[in-house]
Short mmCIF file of C-alpha atoms in Angstrom, two decimals:
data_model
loop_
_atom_site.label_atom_id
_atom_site.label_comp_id
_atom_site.label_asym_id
_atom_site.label_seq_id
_atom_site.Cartn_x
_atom_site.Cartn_y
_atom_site.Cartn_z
CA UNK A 1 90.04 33.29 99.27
CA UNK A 2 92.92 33.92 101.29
CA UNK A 3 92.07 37.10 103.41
CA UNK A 4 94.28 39.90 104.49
CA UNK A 5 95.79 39.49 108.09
CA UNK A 6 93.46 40.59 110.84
CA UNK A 7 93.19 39.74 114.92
CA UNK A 8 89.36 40.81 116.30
CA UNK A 9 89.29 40.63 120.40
CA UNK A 10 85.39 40.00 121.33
CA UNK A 11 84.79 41.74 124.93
CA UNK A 12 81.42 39.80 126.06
CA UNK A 13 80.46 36.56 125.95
CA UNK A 14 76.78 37.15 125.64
CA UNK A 15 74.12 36.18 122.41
CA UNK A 16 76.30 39.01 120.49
CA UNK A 17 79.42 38.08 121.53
CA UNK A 18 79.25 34.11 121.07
CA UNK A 19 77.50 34.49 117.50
CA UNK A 20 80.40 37.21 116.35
CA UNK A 21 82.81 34.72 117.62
CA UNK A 22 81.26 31.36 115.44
CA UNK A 23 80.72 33.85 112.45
CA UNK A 24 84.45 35.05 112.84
CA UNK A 25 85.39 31.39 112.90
CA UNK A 26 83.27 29.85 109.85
CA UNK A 27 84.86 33.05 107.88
CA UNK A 28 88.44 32.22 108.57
CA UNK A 29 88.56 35.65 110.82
CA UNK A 30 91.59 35.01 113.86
CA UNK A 31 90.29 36.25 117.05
CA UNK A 32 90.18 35.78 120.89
CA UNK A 33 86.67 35.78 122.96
CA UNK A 34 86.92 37.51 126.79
CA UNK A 35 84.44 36.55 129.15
CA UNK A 36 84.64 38.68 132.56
CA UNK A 37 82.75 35.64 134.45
CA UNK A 38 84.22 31.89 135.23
CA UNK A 39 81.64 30.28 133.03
CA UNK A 40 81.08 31.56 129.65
CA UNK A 41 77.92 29.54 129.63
CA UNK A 42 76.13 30.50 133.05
CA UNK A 43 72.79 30.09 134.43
CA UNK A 44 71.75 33.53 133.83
CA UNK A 45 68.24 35.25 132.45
CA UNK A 46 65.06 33.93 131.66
CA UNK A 47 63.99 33.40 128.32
CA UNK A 48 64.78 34.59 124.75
CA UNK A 49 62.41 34.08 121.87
CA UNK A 50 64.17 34.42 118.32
CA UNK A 51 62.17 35.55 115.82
CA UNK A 52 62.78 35.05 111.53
CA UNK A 53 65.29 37.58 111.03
CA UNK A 54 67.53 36.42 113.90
CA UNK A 55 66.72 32.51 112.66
CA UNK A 56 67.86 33.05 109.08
CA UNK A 57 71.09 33.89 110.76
CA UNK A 58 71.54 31.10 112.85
CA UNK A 59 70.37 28.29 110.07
CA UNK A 60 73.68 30.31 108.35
CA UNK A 61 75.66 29.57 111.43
CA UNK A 62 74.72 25.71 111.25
CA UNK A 63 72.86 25.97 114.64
CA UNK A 64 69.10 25.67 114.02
CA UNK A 65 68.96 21.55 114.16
CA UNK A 66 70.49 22.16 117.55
CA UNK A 67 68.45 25.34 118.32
CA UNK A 68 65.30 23.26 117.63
CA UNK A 69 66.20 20.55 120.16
CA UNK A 70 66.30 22.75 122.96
CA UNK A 71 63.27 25.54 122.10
CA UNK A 72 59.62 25.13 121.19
CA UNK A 73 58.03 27.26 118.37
CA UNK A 74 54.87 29.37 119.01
CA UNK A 75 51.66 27.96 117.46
CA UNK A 76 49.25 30.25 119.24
CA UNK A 77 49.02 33.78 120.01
CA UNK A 78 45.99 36.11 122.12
CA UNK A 79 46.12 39.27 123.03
CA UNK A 80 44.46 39.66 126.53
CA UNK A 81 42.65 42.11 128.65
CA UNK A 82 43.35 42.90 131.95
CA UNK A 83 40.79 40.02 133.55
CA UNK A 84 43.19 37.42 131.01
CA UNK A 85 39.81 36.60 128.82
CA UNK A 86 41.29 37.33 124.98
CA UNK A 87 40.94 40.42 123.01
CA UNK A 88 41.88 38.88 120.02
CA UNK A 89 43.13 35.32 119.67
CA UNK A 90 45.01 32.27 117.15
CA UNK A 91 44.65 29.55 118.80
CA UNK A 92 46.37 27.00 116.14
CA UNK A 93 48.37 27.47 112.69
CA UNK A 94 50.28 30.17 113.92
CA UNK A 95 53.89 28.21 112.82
CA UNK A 96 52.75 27.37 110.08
CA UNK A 97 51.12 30.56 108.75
CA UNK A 98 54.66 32.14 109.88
CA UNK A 99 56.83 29.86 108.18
CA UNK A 100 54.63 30.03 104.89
CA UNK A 101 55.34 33.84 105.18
CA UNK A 102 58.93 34.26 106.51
CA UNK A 103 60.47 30.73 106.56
CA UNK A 104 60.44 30.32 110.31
CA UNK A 105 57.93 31.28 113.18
CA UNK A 106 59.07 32.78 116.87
CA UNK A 107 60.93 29.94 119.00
CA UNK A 108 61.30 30.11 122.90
CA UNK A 109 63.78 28.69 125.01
CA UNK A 110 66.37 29.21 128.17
CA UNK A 111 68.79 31.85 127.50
CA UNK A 112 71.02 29.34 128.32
CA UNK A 113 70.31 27.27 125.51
CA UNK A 114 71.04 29.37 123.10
CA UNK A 115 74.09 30.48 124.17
CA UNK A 116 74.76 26.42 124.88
CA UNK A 117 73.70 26.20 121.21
CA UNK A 118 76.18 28.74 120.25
CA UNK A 119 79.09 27.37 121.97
CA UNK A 120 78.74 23.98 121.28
CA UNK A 121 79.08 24.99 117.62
CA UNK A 122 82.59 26.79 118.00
CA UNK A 123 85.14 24.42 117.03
CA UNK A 124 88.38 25.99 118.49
CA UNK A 125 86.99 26.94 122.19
CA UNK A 126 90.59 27.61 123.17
CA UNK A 127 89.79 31.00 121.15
CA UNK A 128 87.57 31.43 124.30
CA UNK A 129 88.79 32.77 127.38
CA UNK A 130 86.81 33.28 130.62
CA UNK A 131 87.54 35.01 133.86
CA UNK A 132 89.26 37.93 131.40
CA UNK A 133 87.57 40.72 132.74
CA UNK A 134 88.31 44.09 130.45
CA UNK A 135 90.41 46.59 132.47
CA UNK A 136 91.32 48.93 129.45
CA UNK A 137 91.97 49.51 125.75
CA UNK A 138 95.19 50.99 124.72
CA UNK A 139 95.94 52.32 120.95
CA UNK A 140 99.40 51.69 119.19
CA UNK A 141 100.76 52.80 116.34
CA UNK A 142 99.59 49.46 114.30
CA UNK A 143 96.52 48.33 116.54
CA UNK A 144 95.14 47.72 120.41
CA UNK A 145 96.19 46.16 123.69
CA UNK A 146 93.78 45.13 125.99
CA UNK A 147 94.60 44.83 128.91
CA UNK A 148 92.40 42.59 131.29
CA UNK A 149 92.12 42.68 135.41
CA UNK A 150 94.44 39.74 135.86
CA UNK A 151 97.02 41.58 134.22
CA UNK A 152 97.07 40.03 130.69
CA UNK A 153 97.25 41.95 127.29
CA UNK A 154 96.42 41.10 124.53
CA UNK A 155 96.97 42.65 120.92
CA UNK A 156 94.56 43.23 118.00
CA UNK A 157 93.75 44.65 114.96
CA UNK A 158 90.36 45.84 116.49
CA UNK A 159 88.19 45.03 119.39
CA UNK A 160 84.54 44.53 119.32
CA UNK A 161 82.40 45.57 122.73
CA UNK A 162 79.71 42.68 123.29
CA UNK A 163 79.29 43.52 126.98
CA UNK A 164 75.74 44.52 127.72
CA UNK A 165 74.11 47.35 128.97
CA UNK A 166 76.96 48.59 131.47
CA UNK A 167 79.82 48.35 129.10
CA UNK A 168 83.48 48.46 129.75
CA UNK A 169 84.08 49.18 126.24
CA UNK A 170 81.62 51.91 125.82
CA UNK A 171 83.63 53.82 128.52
CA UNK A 172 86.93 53.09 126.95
CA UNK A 173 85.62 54.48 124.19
CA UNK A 174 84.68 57.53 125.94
CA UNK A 175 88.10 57.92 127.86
CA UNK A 176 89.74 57.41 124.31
CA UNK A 177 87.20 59.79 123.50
CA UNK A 178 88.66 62.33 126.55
CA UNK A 179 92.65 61.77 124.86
CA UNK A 180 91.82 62.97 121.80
CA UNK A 181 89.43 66.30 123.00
CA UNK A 182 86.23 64.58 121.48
CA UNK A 183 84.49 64.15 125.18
CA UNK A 184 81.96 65.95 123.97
CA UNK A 185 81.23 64.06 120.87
CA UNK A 186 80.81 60.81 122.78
CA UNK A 187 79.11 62.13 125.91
CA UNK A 188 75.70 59.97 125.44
CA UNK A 189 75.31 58.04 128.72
CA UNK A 190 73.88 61.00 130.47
CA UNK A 191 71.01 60.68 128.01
CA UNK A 192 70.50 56.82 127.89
CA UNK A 193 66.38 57.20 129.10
CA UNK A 194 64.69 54.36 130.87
CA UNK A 195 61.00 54.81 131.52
CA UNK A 196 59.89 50.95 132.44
CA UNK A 197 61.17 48.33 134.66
CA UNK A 198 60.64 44.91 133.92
CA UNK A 199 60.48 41.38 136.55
CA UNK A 200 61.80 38.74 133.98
CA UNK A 201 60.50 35.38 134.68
CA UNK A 202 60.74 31.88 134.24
CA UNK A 203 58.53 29.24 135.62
CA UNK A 204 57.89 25.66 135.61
CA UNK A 205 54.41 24.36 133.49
CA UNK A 206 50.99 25.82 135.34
CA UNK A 207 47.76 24.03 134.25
CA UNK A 208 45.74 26.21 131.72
CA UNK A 209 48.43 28.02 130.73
CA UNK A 210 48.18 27.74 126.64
CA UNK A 211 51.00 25.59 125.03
CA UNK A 212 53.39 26.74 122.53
CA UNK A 213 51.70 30.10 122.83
CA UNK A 214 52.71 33.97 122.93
CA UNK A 215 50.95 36.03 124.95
CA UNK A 216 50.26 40.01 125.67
CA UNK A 217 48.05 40.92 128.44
CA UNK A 218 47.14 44.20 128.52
CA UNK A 219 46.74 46.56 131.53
CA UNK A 220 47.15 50.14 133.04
CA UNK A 221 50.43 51.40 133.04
CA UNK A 222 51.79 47.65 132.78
CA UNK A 223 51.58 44.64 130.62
CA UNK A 224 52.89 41.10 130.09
CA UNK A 225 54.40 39.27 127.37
CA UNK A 226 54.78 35.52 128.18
CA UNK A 227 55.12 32.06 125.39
CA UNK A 228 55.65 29.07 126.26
CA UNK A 229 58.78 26.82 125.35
CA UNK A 230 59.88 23.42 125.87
CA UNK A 231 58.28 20.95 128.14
CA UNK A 232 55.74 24.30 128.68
CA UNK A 233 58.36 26.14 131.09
CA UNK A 234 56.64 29.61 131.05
CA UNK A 235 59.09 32.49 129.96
CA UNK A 236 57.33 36.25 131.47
CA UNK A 237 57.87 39.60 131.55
CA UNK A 238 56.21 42.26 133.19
CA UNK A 239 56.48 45.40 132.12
CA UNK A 240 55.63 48.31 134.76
CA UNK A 241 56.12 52.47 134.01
CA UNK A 242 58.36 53.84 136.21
CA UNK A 243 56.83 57.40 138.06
CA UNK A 244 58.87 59.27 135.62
CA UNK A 245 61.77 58.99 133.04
CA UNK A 246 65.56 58.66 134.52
CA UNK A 247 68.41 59.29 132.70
CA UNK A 248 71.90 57.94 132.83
CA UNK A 249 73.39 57.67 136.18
CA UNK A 250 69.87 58.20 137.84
CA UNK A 251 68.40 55.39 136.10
CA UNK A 252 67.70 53.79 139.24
CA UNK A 253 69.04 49.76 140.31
CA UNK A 254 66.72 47.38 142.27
CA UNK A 255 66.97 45.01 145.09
CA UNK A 256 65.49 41.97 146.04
CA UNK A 257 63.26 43.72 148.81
CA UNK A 258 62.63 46.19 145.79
CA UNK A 259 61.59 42.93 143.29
CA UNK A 260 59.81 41.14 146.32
CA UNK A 261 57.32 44.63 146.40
CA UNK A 262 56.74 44.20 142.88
CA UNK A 263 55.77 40.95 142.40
CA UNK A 264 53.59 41.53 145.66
CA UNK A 265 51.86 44.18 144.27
CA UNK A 266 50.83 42.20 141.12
CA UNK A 267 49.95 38.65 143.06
CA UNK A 268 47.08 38.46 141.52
CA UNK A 269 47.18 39.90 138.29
CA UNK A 270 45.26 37.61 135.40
CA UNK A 271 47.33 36.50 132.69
CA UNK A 272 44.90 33.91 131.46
CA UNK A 273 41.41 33.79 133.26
CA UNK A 274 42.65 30.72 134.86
CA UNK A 275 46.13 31.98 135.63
CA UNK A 276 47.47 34.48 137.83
CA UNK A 277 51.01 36.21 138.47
CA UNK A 278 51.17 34.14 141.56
CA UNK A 279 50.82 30.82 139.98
CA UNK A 280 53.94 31.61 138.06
CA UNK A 281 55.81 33.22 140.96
CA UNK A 282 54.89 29.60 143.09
CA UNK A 283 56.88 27.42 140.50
CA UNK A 284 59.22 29.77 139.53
CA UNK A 285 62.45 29.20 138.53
CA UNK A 286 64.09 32.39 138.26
CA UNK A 287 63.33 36.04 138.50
CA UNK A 288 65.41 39.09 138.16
CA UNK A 289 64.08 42.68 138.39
CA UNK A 290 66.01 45.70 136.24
CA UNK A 291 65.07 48.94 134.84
CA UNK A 292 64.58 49.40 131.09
CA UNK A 293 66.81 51.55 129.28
CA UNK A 294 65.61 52.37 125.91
CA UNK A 295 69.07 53.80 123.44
CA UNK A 296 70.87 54.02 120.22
CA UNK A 297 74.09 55.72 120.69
CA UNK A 298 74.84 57.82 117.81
CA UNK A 299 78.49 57.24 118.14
CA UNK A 300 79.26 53.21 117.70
CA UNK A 301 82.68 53.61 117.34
CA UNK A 302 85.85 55.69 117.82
CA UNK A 303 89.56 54.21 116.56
CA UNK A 304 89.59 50.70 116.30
CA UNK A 305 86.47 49.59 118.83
CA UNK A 306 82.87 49.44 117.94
CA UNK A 307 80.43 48.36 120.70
CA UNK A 308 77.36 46.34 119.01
CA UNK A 309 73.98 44.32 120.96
CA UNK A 310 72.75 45.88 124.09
CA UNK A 311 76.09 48.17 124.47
CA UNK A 312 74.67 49.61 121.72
CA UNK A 313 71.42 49.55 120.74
CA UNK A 314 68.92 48.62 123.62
CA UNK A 315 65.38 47.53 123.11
CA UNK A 316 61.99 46.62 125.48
CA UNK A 317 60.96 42.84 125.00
CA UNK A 318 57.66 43.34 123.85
CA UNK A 319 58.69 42.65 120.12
CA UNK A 320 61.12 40.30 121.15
CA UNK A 321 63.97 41.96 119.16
CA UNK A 322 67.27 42.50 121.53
CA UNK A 323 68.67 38.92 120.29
CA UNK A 324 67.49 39.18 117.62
CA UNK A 325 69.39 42.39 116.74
CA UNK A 326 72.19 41.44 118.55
CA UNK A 327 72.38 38.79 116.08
CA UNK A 328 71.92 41.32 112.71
CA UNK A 329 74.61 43.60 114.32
CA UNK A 330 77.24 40.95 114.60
CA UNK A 331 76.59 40.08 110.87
CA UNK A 332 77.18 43.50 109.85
CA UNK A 333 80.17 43.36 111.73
CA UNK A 334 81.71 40.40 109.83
CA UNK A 335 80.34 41.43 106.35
CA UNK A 336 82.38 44.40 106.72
CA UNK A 337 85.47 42.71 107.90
CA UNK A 338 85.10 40.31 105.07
CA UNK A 339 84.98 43.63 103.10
CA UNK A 340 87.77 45.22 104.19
CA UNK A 341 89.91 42.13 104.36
CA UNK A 342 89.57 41.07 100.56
CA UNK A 343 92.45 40.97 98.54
CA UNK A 344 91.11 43.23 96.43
CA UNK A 345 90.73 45.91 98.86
CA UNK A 346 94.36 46.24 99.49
CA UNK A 347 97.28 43.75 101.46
CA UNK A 348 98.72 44.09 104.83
CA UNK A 349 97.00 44.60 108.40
CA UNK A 350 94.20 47.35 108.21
CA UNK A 351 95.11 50.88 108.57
CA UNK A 352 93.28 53.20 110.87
CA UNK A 353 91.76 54.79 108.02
CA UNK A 354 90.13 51.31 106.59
CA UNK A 355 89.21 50.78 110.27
CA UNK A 356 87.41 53.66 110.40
CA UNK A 357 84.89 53.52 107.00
CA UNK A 358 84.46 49.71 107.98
CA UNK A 359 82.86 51.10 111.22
CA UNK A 360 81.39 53.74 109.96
CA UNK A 361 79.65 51.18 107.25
CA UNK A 362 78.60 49.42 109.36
CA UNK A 363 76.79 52.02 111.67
CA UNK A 364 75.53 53.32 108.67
CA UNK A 365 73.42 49.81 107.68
CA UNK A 366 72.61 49.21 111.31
CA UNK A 367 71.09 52.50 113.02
CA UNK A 368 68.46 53.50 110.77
CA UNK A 369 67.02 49.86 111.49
CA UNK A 370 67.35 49.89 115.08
CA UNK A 371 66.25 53.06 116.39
CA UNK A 372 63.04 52.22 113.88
CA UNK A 373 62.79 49.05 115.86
CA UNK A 374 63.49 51.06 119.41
CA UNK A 375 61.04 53.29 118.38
CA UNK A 376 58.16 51.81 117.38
CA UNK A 377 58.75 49.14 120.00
CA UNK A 378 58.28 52.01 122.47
CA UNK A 379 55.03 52.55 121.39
CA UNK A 380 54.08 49.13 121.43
CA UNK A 381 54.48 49.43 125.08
CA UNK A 382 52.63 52.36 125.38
CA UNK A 383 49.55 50.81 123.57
CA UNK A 384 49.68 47.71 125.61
CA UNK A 385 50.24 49.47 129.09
CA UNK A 386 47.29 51.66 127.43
CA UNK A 387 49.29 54.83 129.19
CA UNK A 388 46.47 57.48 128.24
CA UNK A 389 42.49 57.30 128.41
CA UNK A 390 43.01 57.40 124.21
CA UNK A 391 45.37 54.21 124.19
CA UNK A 392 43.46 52.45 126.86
CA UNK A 393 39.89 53.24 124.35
CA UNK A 394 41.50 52.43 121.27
CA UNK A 395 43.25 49.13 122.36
CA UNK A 396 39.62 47.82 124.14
CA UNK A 397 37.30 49.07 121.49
CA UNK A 398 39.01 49.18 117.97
CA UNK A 399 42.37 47.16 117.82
CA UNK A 400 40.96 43.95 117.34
CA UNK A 401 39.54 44.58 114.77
CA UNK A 402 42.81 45.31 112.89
CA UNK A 403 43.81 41.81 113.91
CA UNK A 404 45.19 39.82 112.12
CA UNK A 405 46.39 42.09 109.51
CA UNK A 406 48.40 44.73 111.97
CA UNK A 407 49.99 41.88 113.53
CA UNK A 408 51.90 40.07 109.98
CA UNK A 409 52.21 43.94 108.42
CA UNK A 410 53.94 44.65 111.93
CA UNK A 411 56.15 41.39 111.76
CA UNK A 412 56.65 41.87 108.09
CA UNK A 413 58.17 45.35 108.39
CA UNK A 414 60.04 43.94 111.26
CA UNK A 415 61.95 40.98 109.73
CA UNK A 416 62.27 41.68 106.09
CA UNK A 417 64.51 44.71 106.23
CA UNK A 418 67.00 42.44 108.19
CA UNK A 419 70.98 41.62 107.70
CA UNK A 420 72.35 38.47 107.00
CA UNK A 421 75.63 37.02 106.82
CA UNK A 422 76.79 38.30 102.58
CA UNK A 423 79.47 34.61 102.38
CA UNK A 424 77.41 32.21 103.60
CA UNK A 425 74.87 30.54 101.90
CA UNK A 426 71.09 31.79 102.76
CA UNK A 427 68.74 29.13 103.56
CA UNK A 428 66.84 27.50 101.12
CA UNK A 429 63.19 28.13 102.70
CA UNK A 430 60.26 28.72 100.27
CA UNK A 431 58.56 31.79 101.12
CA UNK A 432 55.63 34.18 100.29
CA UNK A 433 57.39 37.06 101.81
CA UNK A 434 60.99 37.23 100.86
CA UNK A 435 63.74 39.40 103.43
CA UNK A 436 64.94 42.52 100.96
CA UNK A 437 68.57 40.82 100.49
CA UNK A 438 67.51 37.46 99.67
CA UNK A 439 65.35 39.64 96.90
CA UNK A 440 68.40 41.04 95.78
CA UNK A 441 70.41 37.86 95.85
CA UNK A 442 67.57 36.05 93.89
CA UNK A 443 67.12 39.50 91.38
CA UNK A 444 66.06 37.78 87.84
CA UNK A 445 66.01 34.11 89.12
CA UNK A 446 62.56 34.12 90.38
CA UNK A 447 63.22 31.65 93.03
CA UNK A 448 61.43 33.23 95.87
CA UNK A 449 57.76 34.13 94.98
CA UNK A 450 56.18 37.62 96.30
CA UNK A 451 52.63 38.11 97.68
CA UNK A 452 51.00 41.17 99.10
CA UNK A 453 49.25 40.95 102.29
#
């Protein structure tokens, strides 16, 4: 199908911005990749677990053989009390139970690797450009030049913000904002909230530490997730609550003194019985120490940017959804380009106005679904950092007993409402619990059966 014409500049090199680019390539979509750093690859993070939703998309992509080389899949999972001894515990047949359900199970691995994974997979890598740092976004008559801090411009149809938390194109879309007398409209980053700060860490194997595992460990006013991946490297988080909830430019930044207190203060918290924070921190491999924002911006888009992934929609790791929603955004993204761009839709370069309801499509699919996901991730936190004498009694004395069930109805509701790519073939993965579009897809064909938990 030959598409109407159509330049996308990506502004991030990130999970989001490397999986836009490879879906913009295997759908014939021209576009140019800016990376404000010298490596688009760099040794940055921790680790990332990907969970089914995001894995049905990257088995589209033609990346999970690769992605399976370079991540191990969780087998096990506990949920711990503060002393590490479980709460509630699986402690095999966790994959497989998962896959039976979803067609995949959670996989860990480096940060790196995926975004290794990712790039490998791009044919064209001239199409990605590093050391392009985003200066500003200009509007013409017929598209956008941006402009970079080296002094190159480049032109567009549209430009897509992939840049993380502090984004450059969430404030050009707020001084855009300014030119037209919307300020007001687009004046959310005062009330961006963060009310945790997490130490992200990754560590080399410690003895007793479970293999192939996911882990929450329960405590007052913190908590840990932690799984392990390949060759057992440990991938943690701790999760801490902040004294109170900042907003915007008082959400505060940390230093390494700051981080150094923090891990101090926690030495010898239990993770496992056998296994404290400080045999983690003594083979540690990285660590990096950030506040939390929690946020859907209600305005994705103005003119001919939309910002998607964390300069977006930002979530806490506990459900191990920010990649994986990075990846569902992007998707949207390129389903509505491949939209807009059919021949049947019209000929000639987009206009402002198809610009516009492409955007506005695609906020419309993907904000319901993430601020659910913010949401009740939020109070996943809250029940595992048991923040009230009610959490803390109900998490110690009654929420085991809801286990299993809670857990796959909480997964379930988690994956199956989730986007994939509308051109490219879904998976063929037998399942007991089919995702609501491969329903649709499969509508009368009775290929995928349905169970009830």
């Amino acid at each position: 199908m030959a598409l109407r014409p159509c330049k996308v500049i990506v502004a991030g090199g990130g999970v989001a911005g490397l999986s836009l680019a490879l879906m913009l390539e295997k759908h014939g979509i021209d576009y140019l990749l800016l990376e404000a750093y010298p490596k688009v690859v760099a040794t940055v993070g921790a680790g990332i677990a990907l969970a089914p939703n995001g894995l049905r998309i990257i088995e589209q992509l033609g990346c999970y053989e690769d992605l399976q080389k370079c991540s191990a899949g969780a087998d096990q999972v506990h949920v711990r009390k503060p002393d590490g001894e479980p709460l509630w515990g699986q402690d095999e047949g966790l994959a497989q139970m998962s896959i039976e359900r979803y067609g995949y199970t959670y996989v860990w691995m480096d940060r790196k690797s995926l975004l290794e994974v990712l790039y490998n997979n791009i044919a064209d890598k001239s199409k990605i450009l590093p050391n392009k740092r985003v200066d500003s976004v200009t509007h013409t008559d017929t598209g956008v030049d941006v402009r970079t801090t080296d002094g190159s411009t480049y032109s567009a149809d549209i430009v897509v913000g992939t840049d993380g938390t502090h984004s450059k194109l969430r404030q050009e879309i707020a001084r855009y904002a300014k030119d037209l007398g919307l300020s007001e409209d687009y004046a959310e980053e005062d009330k961006v909230a963060a009310s945790y700060s997490c130490i992200f860490g990754m560590s080399d194997p410690v003895p007793g530490f479970p293999s192939r595992s996911l882990e929450f460990v329960m405590n007052e006013q913190f908590s840990y997730v932690l799984g392990a991946g390949p060759a057992d490297r440990i991938y943690w988080f701790l999760m801490m609550k902040m004294k109170q909830t900042y907003y915007g430019a008082d959400i505060p930044r940390f230093t390494e003194e700051d981080k150094k207190s923090k891990l101090q203060e926690h030495w010898d918290d239990h993770v496992t019985p056998n296994v404290r924070l400080s045999d983690l921190c003594e083979r540690q491999l990285s660590t990096i120490y950030t506040p939390m924002p929690e946020f859907v911006y209600k305005k994705w888009h103005l003119g001919r940017i939309i910002t998607i992934g964390d300069a977006c929609h930002k979530v806490l790791p506990i459900t191990a959804q920010g990649g994986n929603q990075a990846l569902e955004s992007a998707a949207a993204v390129v389903n509505g380009l491949m939209a807009a761009l059919s021949p049947a839709s019209g000929s000639g370069p987009l206009s402002q106005s198809e610009v516009k309801s492409m955007f506005e499509r695609v906020q419309e699919i993907r904000e319901p679904r993430t601020f659910d996901i913010i949401e009740t991730t939020h109070k996943r936190q809250q029940l595992d950092a048991m923040e009230t004498p009610e959490l803390k009694k109900f998490m110690l004395t009654k929420y085991a007993s809801l286990m299993p069930g809670a857990l796959w109805k909480r997964w379930t509701e988690t994956f199956i409402p989730a986007v994939s790519l509308n051109m490219l073939d879904l998976p063929a993965r037998p399942k007991s619990i089919p995702f609501e579009d491969e329903a649709l897809r499969n509508k009368g064909r009775n290929k995928v059966p349905v169970s009830h938990l």
